[in-house]
GROMACS .gro file of C-alpha atoms in nm:
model
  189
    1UNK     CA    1   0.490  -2.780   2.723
    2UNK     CA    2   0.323  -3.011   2.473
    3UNK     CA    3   0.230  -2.991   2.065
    4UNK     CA    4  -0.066  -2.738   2.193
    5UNK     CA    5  -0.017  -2.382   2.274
    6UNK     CA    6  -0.209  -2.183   2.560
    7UNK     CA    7  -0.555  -2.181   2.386
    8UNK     CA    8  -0.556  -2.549   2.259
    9UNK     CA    9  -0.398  -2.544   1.932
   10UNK     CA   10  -0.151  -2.713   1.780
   11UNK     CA   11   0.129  -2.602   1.699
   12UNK     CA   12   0.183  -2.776   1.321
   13UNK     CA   13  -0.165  -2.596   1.265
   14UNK     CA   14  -0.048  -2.274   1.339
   15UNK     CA   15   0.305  -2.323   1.129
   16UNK     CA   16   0.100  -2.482   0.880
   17UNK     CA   17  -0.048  -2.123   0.866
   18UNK     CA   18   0.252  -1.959   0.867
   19UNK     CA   19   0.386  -2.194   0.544
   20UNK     CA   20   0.064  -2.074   0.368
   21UNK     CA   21   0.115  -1.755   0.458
   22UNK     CA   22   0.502  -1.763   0.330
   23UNK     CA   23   0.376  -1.954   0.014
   24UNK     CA   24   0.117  -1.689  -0.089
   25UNK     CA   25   0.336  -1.423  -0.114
   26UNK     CA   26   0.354  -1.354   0.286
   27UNK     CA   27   0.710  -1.125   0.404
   28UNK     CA   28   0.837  -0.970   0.678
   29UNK     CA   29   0.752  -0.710   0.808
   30UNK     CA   30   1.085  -0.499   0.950
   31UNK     CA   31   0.919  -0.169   1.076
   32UNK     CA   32   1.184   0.015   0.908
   33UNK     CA   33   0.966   0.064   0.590
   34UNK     CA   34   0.841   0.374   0.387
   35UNK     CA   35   0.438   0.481   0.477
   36UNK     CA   36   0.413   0.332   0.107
   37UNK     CA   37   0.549  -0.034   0.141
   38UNK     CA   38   0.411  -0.037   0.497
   39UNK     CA   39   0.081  -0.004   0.333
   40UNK     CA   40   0.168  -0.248   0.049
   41UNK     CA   41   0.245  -0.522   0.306
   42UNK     CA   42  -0.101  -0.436   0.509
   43UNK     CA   43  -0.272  -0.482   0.161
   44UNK     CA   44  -0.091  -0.765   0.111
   45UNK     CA   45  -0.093  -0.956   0.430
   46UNK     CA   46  -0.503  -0.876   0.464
   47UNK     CA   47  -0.525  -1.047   0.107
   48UNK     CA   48  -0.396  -1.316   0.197
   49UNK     CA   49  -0.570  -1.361   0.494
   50UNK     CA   50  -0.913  -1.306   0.326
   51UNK     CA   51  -0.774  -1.546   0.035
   52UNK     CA   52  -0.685  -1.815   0.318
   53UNK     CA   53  -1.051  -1.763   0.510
   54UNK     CA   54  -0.870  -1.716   0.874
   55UNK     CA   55  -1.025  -1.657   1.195
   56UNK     CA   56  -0.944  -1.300   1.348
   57UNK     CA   57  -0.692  -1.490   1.548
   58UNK     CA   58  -0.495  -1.645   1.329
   59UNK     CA   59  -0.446  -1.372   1.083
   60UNK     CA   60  -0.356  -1.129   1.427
   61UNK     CA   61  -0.095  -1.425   1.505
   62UNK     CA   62   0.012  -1.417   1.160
   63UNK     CA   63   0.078  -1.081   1.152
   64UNK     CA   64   0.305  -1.038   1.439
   65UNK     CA   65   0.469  -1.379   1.321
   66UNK     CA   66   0.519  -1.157   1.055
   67UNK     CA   67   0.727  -0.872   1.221
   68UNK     CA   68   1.120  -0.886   1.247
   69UNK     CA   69   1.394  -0.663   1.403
   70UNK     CA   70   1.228  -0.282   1.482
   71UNK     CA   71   0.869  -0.404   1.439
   72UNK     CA   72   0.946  -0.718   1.641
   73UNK     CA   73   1.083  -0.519   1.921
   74UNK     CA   74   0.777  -0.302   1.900
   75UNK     CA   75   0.543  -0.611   1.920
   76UNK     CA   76   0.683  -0.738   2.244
   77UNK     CA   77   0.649  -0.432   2.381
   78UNK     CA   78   0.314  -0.407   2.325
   79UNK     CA   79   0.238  -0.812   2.486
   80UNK     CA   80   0.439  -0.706   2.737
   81UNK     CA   81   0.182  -0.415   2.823
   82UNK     CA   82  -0.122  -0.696   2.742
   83UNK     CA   83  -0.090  -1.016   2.911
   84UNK     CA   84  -0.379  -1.128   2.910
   85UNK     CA   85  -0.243  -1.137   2.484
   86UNK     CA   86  -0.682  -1.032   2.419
   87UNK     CA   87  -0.512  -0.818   2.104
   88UNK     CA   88  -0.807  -0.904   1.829
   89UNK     CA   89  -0.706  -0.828   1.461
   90UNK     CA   90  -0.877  -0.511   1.463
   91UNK     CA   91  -0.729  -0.366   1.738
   92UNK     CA   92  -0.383  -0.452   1.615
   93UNK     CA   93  -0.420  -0.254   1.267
   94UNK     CA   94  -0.506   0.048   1.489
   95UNK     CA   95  -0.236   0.009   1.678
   96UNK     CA   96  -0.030  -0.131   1.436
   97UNK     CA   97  -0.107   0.201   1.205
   98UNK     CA   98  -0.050   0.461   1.501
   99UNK     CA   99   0.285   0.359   1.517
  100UNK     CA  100   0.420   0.288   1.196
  101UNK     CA  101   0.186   0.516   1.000
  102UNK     CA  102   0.169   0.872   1.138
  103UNK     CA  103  -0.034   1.129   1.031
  104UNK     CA  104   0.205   1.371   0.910
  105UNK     CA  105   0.365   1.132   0.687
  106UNK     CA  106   0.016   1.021   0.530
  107UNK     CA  107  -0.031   1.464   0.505
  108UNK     CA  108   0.305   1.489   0.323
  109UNK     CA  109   0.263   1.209   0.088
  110UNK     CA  110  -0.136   1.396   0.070
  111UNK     CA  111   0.047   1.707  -0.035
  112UNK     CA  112   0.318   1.535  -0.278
  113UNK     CA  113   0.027   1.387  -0.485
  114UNK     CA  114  -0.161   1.714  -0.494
  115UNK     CA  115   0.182   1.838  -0.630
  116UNK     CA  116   0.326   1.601  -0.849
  117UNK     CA  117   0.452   1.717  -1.153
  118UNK     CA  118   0.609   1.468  -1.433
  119UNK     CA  119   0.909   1.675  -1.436
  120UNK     CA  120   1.188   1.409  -1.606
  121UNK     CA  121   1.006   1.146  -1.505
  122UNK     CA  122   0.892   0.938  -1.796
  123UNK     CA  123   0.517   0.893  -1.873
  124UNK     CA  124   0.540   0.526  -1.727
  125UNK     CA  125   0.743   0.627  -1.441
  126UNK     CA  126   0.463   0.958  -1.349
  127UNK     CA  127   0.185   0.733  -1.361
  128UNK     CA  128   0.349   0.457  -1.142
  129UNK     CA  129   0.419   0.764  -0.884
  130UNK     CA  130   0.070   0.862  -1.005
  131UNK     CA  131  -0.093   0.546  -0.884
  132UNK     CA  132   0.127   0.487  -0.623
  133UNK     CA  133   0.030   0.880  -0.409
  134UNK     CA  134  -0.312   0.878  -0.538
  135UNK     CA  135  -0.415   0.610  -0.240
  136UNK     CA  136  -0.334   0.953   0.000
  137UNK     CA  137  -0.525   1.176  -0.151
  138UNK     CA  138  -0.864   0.937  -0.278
  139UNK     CA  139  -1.097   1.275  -0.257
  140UNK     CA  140  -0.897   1.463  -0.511
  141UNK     CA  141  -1.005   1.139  -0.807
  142UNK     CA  142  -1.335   1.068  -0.709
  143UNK     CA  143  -1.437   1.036  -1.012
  144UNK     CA  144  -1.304   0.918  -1.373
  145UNK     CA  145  -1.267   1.293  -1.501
  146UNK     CA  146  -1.094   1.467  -1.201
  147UNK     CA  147  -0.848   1.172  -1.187
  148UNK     CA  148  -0.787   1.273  -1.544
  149UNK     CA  149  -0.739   1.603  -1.502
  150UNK     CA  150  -0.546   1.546  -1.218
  151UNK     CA  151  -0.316   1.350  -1.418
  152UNK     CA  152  -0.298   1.600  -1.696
  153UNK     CA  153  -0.223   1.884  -1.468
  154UNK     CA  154   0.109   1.756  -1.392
  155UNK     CA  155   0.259   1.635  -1.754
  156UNK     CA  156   0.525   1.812  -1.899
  157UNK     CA  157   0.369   2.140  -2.078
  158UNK     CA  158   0.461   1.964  -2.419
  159UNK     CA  159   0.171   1.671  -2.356
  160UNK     CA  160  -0.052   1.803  -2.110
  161UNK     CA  161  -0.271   1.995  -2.445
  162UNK     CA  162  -0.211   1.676  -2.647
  163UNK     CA  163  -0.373   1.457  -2.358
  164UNK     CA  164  -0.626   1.705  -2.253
  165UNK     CA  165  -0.804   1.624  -2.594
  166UNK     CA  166  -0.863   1.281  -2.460
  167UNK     CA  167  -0.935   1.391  -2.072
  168UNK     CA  168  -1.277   1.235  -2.156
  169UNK     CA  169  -1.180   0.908  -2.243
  170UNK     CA  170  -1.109   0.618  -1.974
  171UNK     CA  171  -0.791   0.670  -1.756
  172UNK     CA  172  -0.649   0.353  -1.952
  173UNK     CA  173  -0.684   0.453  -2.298
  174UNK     CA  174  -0.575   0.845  -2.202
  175UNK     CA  175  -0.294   0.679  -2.054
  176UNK     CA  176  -0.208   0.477  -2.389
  177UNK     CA  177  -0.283   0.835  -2.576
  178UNK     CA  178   0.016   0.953  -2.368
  179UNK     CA  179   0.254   0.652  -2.429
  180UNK     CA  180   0.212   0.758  -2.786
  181UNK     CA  181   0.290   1.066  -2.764
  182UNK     CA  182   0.603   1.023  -2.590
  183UNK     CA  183   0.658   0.783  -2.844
  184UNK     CA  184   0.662   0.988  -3.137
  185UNK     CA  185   0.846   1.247  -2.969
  186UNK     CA  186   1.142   1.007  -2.867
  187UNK     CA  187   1.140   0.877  -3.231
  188UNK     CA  188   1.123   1.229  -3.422
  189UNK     CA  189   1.272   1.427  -3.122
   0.00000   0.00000   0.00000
């Protein structure tokens, strides 16, 4: 076969892609991932696709350049099943999310947000968790004051009062309220 693929490109165009791709921040995708970096790397790839202004074919090509070892094997299952290879970018997300995003994980991370507790986490380390569950549960912060109560429901009992005082103030500078606290409690503790 020549420098052109089956539908007329070449192929230092499409590596050319997949160097950009690389260079923006672009990784592999493994399929052996938790629900949460899965989604991180579907945030990420889309990104830089939009970033790069690609064609729905390029960025589905990208993609499944994209996948190694268990999501690779996965992949060439499902061109094996399509030969006619008419996959458009849409249709693998949806088919990329039913298999490595089930329901009942999304549920249980759903039901680990609407549970989290700071525990002996530290303030910086609850609000990463925070931020990082809140994506599976977007109903339960619609709006700046339930995300801060939210927030404050699961601090340790010695800052959620402290904090509450400031429940109507933006997440950010509640947040810094907090930092303080935990500050002054670490220094005179």
């Amino acid at each position: 076969m020549s420098g052109r693929s089956r539908r007329g490109r070449s192929k230092p165009d499409i590596e050319a892609l997949l160097i950009k791709y690389r260079n923006l921040g672009g990784i592999p995708f493994l399929g052996n991932e938790s629900i949460i970096q899965i989604q991180a790397w579907m945030r990420s790839s889309k990104k830089i696709f939009e970033g790069s202004k690609l064609r729905d074919d390029q960025k589905r090509l990208l993609a499944s350049w994209a996948l190694k070892d268990e999501a690779l094997i996965w992949w060439e299952t499902i061109i094996r099943d399509n030969p006619d290879g008419n996959i458009t970018w849409d249709r693998f997300k949806e088919i990329f999310n039913e298999r490595f995003i089930p329901p009942e994980a999304t549920e249980r991370l759903y039901d680990e947000f609407y549970n989290l507790k700071q525990g002996d986490m530290t303030i910086q380390e609850y609000q990463n968790k925070f931020s990082e569950l809140s994506r599976f549960a977007p109903e339960l912060i619609q709006d700046p004051l339930r995300k801060n109560m939210r927030f404050i429901k699961g601090f340790q009992k010695k800052y959620e009062g402290r904090v509450l005082a400031h429940v109507n103030h933006l997440f950010s500078e509640m947040i810094q309220m907090a930092y303080r606290y935990e500050y002054n409690d670490k220094q005179h503790g």
